[in-house]
Short mmCIF file of C-alpha atoms in Angstrom, two decimals:
data_model
loop_
_atom_site.label_atom_id
_atom_site.label_comp_id
_atom_site.label_asym_id
_atom_site.label_seq_id
_atom_site.Cartn_x
_atom_site.Cartn_y
_atom_site.Cartn_z
CA UNK D 14 102.90 107.68 -66.89
CA UNK D 15 101.12 105.81 -63.85
CA UNK D 16 102.70 102.54 -63.77
CA UNK D 17 106.35 103.28 -65.44
CA UNK D 18 108.90 105.48 -63.50
CA UNK D 19 112.54 106.42 -64.98
CA UNK D 20 114.61 105.69 -66.40
CA UNK D 21 116.67 106.07 -63.24
CA UNK D 22 120.52 105.41 -62.73
CA UNK D 23 121.00 102.25 -60.43
CA UNK D 24 123.93 101.16 -59.17
CA UNK D 25 123.25 97.61 -59.87
CA UNK D 26 121.45 97.80 -63.36
CA UNK D 27 123.01 100.86 -65.05
CA UNK D 28 119.95 102.56 -66.73
CA UNK D 29 116.76 101.25 -65.42
CA UNK D 30 113.11 101.76 -66.26
CA UNK D 31 110.85 100.76 -63.45
CA UNK D 32 107.47 99.04 -63.33
CA UNK D 33 105.24 99.36 -60.15
CA UNK D 34 102.41 96.99 -60.14
CA UNK D 35 101.18 97.91 -56.72
CA UNK D 36 99.37 100.44 -54.77
CA UNK D 37 101.85 102.39 -52.86
CA UNK D 38 103.22 100.55 -49.74
CA UNK D 39 101.52 97.21 -50.65
CA UNK D 40 103.76 94.42 -49.62
CA UNK D 41 103.95 91.31 -47.48
CA UNK D 42 107.17 92.28 -45.52
CA UNK D 43 107.48 95.76 -43.62
CA UNK D 44 111.32 95.58 -43.37
CA UNK D 45 112.77 98.13 -41.09
CA UNK D 46 115.44 99.34 -43.51
CA UNK D 47 112.83 100.20 -46.37
CA UNK D 48 113.90 103.46 -47.99
CA UNK D 49 110.22 103.93 -49.01
CA UNK D 50 108.42 104.03 -45.47
CA UNK D 51 106.30 101.73 -43.59
CA UNK D 52 104.01 99.35 -45.28
CA UNK D 53 100.51 100.35 -44.98
CA UNK D 54 99.10 97.45 -46.49
CA UNK D 55 100.60 94.30 -45.23
CA UNK D 56 99.13 91.23 -47.03
CA UNK D 57 100.05 87.88 -48.95
CA UNK D 58 97.06 87.98 -51.15
CA UNK D 59 97.90 87.89 -54.92
CA UNK D 60 95.59 89.56 -56.85
CA UNK D 61 95.23 92.11 -59.71
CA UNK D 62 96.15 95.07 -57.91
CA UNK D 63 96.24 97.31 -61.38
CA UNK D 64 94.83 96.65 -64.95
CA UNK D 65 97.28 94.70 -66.80
CA UNK D 66 96.12 96.09 -70.19
CA UNK D 67 97.15 99.87 -69.09
CA UNK D 68 100.68 98.69 -67.65
CA UNK D 69 101.44 96.88 -70.86
CA UNK D 70 100.20 99.88 -72.84
CA UNK D 71 102.68 101.92 -70.92
CA UNK D 72 105.60 99.50 -71.43
CA UNK D 73 104.87 99.60 -75.25
CA UNK D 74 104.85 103.42 -75.17
CA UNK D 75 108.41 103.01 -74.03
CA UNK D 76 109.81 100.60 -76.76
CA UNK D 77 111.74 103.29 -78.56
CA UNK D 78 113.37 104.59 -75.33
CA UNK D 79 117.10 103.94 -74.04
CA UNK D 80 117.52 101.90 -71.03
CA UNK D 81 119.41 98.91 -70.11
CA UNK D 82 116.74 96.91 -68.28
CA UNK D 83 113.07 96.89 -67.34
CA UNK D 84 112.59 96.29 -63.87
CA UNK D 85 109.77 95.07 -61.95
CA UNK D 86 110.53 96.90 -58.32
CA UNK D 87 108.69 100.03 -57.10
CA UNK D 88 106.49 100.53 -54.00
CA UNK D 89 105.86 96.87 -52.86
CA UNK D 90 106.51 93.14 -53.78
CA UNK D 91 105.81 92.82 -57.16
CA UNK D 92 104.94 89.05 -56.92
CA UNK D 93 101.65 89.89 -55.26
CA UNK D 94 100.37 90.93 -58.66
CA UNK D 95 98.60 88.03 -60.13
CA UNK D 96 99.39 89.03 -63.57
CA UNK D 97 102.98 89.40 -63.45
CA UNK D 98 103.99 86.45 -65.52
CA UNK D 99 101.70 87.69 -68.40
CA UNK D 100 102.93 91.23 -68.14
CA UNK D 101 106.70 90.28 -68.24
CA UNK D 102 105.83 88.07 -71.14
CA UNK D 103 104.24 90.82 -73.11
CA UNK D 104 107.08 93.26 -72.09
CA UNK D 105 109.39 91.06 -73.70
CA UNK D 106 107.57 90.90 -76.93
CA UNK D 107 107.65 94.51 -76.72
CA UNK D 108 111.14 95.53 -75.80
CA UNK D 109 114.53 94.93 -76.69
CA UNK D 110 115.93 95.39 -73.09
CA UNK D 111 116.19 92.45 -70.88
CA UNK D 112 113.53 92.32 -67.94
CA UNK D 113 114.40 92.08 -64.19
CA UNK D 114 112.46 91.11 -61.20
CA UNK D 115 113.44 92.81 -57.85
CA UNK D 116 111.83 90.55 -55.15
CA UNK D 117 111.95 89.75 -51.35
CA UNK D 118 111.58 85.98 -52.13
CA UNK D 119 108.72 85.58 -49.80
CA UNK D 120 106.47 83.71 -52.43
CA UNK D 121 109.04 81.71 -54.15
CA UNK D 122 107.75 78.78 -52.41
CA UNK D 123 104.88 78.74 -54.96
CA UNK D 124 105.51 76.82 -58.25
CA UNK D 125 102.99 79.28 -59.85
CA UNK D 126 104.84 82.22 -58.59
CA UNK D 127 108.32 80.70 -59.45
CA UNK D 128 107.14 80.25 -63.14
CA UNK D 129 106.08 83.49 -63.50
CA UNK D 130 109.18 85.21 -62.29
CA UNK D 131 111.21 82.70 -64.29
CA UNK D 132 109.63 84.55 -67.49
CA UNK D 133 112.23 87.14 -66.43
CA UNK D 134 115.73 87.73 -67.70
CA UNK D 135 117.68 88.47 -64.45
CA UNK D 136 116.01 88.17 -60.89
CA UNK D 137 117.47 90.02 -57.79
CA UNK D 138 115.85 88.05 -54.59
CA UNK D 139 116.67 88.94 -51.24
CA UNK D 140 117.72 87.03 -47.93
CA UNK D 141 118.07 88.68 -45.13
CA UNK D 142 118.14 86.31 -42.25
CA UNK D 143 118.78 82.47 -41.17
CA UNK D 144 116.04 82.19 -38.24
CA UNK D 145 112.71 83.08 -37.91
CA UNK D 146 113.45 85.27 -35.05
CA UNK D 147 115.78 87.60 -37.22
CA UNK D 148 113.50 87.33 -39.94
CA UNK D 149 110.89 88.50 -38.12
CA UNK D 150 113.23 91.41 -36.60
CA UNK D 151 114.55 92.84 -39.69
CA UNK D 152 111.66 91.78 -42.42
CA UNK D 153 108.70 92.10 -40.14
CA UNK D 154 106.48 89.47 -42.36
CA UNK D 155 102.93 89.24 -42.79
CA UNK D 156 101.54 86.38 -40.49
CA UNK D 157 102.10 82.93 -42.08
CA UNK D 158 105.33 83.84 -44.01
CA UNK D 159 108.39 81.40 -42.78
CA UNK D 160 112.50 81.70 -43.43
CA UNK D 161 112.78 77.81 -43.87
CA UNK D 162 110.12 78.36 -46.75
CA UNK D 163 112.01 81.19 -48.00
CA UNK D 164 115.19 79.64 -48.30
CA UNK D 165 113.51 76.20 -49.86
CA UNK D 166 111.75 78.36 -52.55
CA UNK D 167 115.28 80.00 -53.46
CA UNK D 168 116.75 76.53 -53.76
CA UNK D 169 114.09 75.48 -56.11
CA UNK D 170 114.02 78.73 -58.12
CA UNK D 171 117.85 78.30 -58.60
CA UNK D 172 117.37 74.88 -59.86
CA UNK D 173 114.48 75.73 -62.04
CA UNK D 174 115.90 79.26 -63.40
CA UNK D 175 117.89 79.42 -66.43
CA UNK D 176 118.58 83.19 -66.29
CA UNK D 177 120.88 85.17 -63.95
CA UNK D 178 120.16 85.38 -60.08
CA UNK D 179 121.88 87.98 -58.07
CA UNK D 180 120.97 87.13 -54.44
CA UNK D 181 121.00 90.37 -52.18
CA UNK D 182 121.58 90.54 -48.63
CA UNK D 183 121.06 93.58 -46.31
CA UNK D 184 122.89 93.34 -43.02
CA UNK D 185 121.74 96.00 -40.26
CA UNK D 186 123.79 96.91 -37.22
CA UNK D 187 122.69 95.16 -33.96
CA UNK D 188 119.64 93.28 -36.15
CA UNK D 189 121.05 90.53 -38.18
CA UNK D 190 124.68 91.12 -38.71
CA UNK D 191 125.05 88.62 -36.03
CA UNK D 192 123.56 85.98 -38.32
CA UNK D 193 126.16 86.65 -41.46
CA UNK D 194 127.99 83.25 -40.91
CA UNK D 195 124.66 81.49 -41.17
CA UNK D 196 123.60 83.69 -43.96
CA UNK D 197 126.61 83.04 -46.05
CA UNK D 198 126.06 79.35 -45.35
CA UNK D 199 122.49 79.49 -46.94
CA UNK D 200 123.74 81.90 -49.87
CA UNK D 201 126.26 78.70 -50.71
CA UNK D 202 123.62 76.19 -50.82
CA UNK D 203 121.34 78.37 -53.03
CA UNK D 204 124.11 78.87 -55.43
CA UNK D 205 123.18 82.19 -56.90
CA UNK D 206 125.37 83.79 -59.78
CA UNK D 207 126.28 86.73 -57.68
CA UNK D 208 125.84 88.11 -54.11
CA UNK D 209 125.44 91.54 -53.40
CA UNK D 210 126.35 92.40 -49.71
CA UNK D 211 124.51 95.77 -48.79
CA UNK D 212 124.18 97.75 -45.75
CA UNK D 213 121.86 100.81 -44.80
CA UNK D 214 122.69 103.94 -47.09
CA UNK D 215 119.41 105.71 -47.93
CA UNK D 216 117.11 106.88 -45.34
CA UNK D 217 115.39 104.06 -43.71
CA UNK D 218 111.91 103.63 -42.73
CA UNK D 219 113.27 103.11 -39.14
CA UNK D 220 116.27 104.54 -36.93
CA UNK D 221 118.30 101.62 -37.96
CA UNK D 222 122.20 101.98 -38.70
CA UNK D 223 124.43 100.77 -41.25
CA UNK D 224 127.38 98.51 -40.87
CA UNK D 225 130.44 100.39 -40.34
CA UNK D 226 133.23 97.67 -41.54
#
């Protein structure tokens, strides 16, 4: 299959069937801890990167397969695909498994994006910084992305979304670990159902170090 991968065993989600809506390494961030390498297409442009009907056809083809979640993730930021909401709606009609979106939270300031992501049953957004300086150091965002907008988008999404929201925080030694208390305060303000605190485990795109304790 071209757009689906797996199912793979996930620490968070059990047996997960992945959906990749973007060409390799198309993202609006270039996180220094990313396990799949440097971003080669850094963009904030939402568009139809891959044909929706072909993705939906592949999703329908696994309707009889056994997995715990259908997960929109892959090699870039899934909210960059302008048809995300329609694809999620079609997936939920075809499958019995719940739908997950893993996102870097960058576009949740847009009401259109929030409405599309809210079609999912479970959303795993991320927040790795409390200040713009640290945001730029760890996530290396496309020009124009601001941490203040991301935090406000997360708060608004939490108010609007009726499903489960598990917020992920990645701590990297010497890069953002000094902001852990400020990030914790923001997490409390956002109010997710769960918080998943991570450090570097898989080989990252840059020589960054995990926390040891």
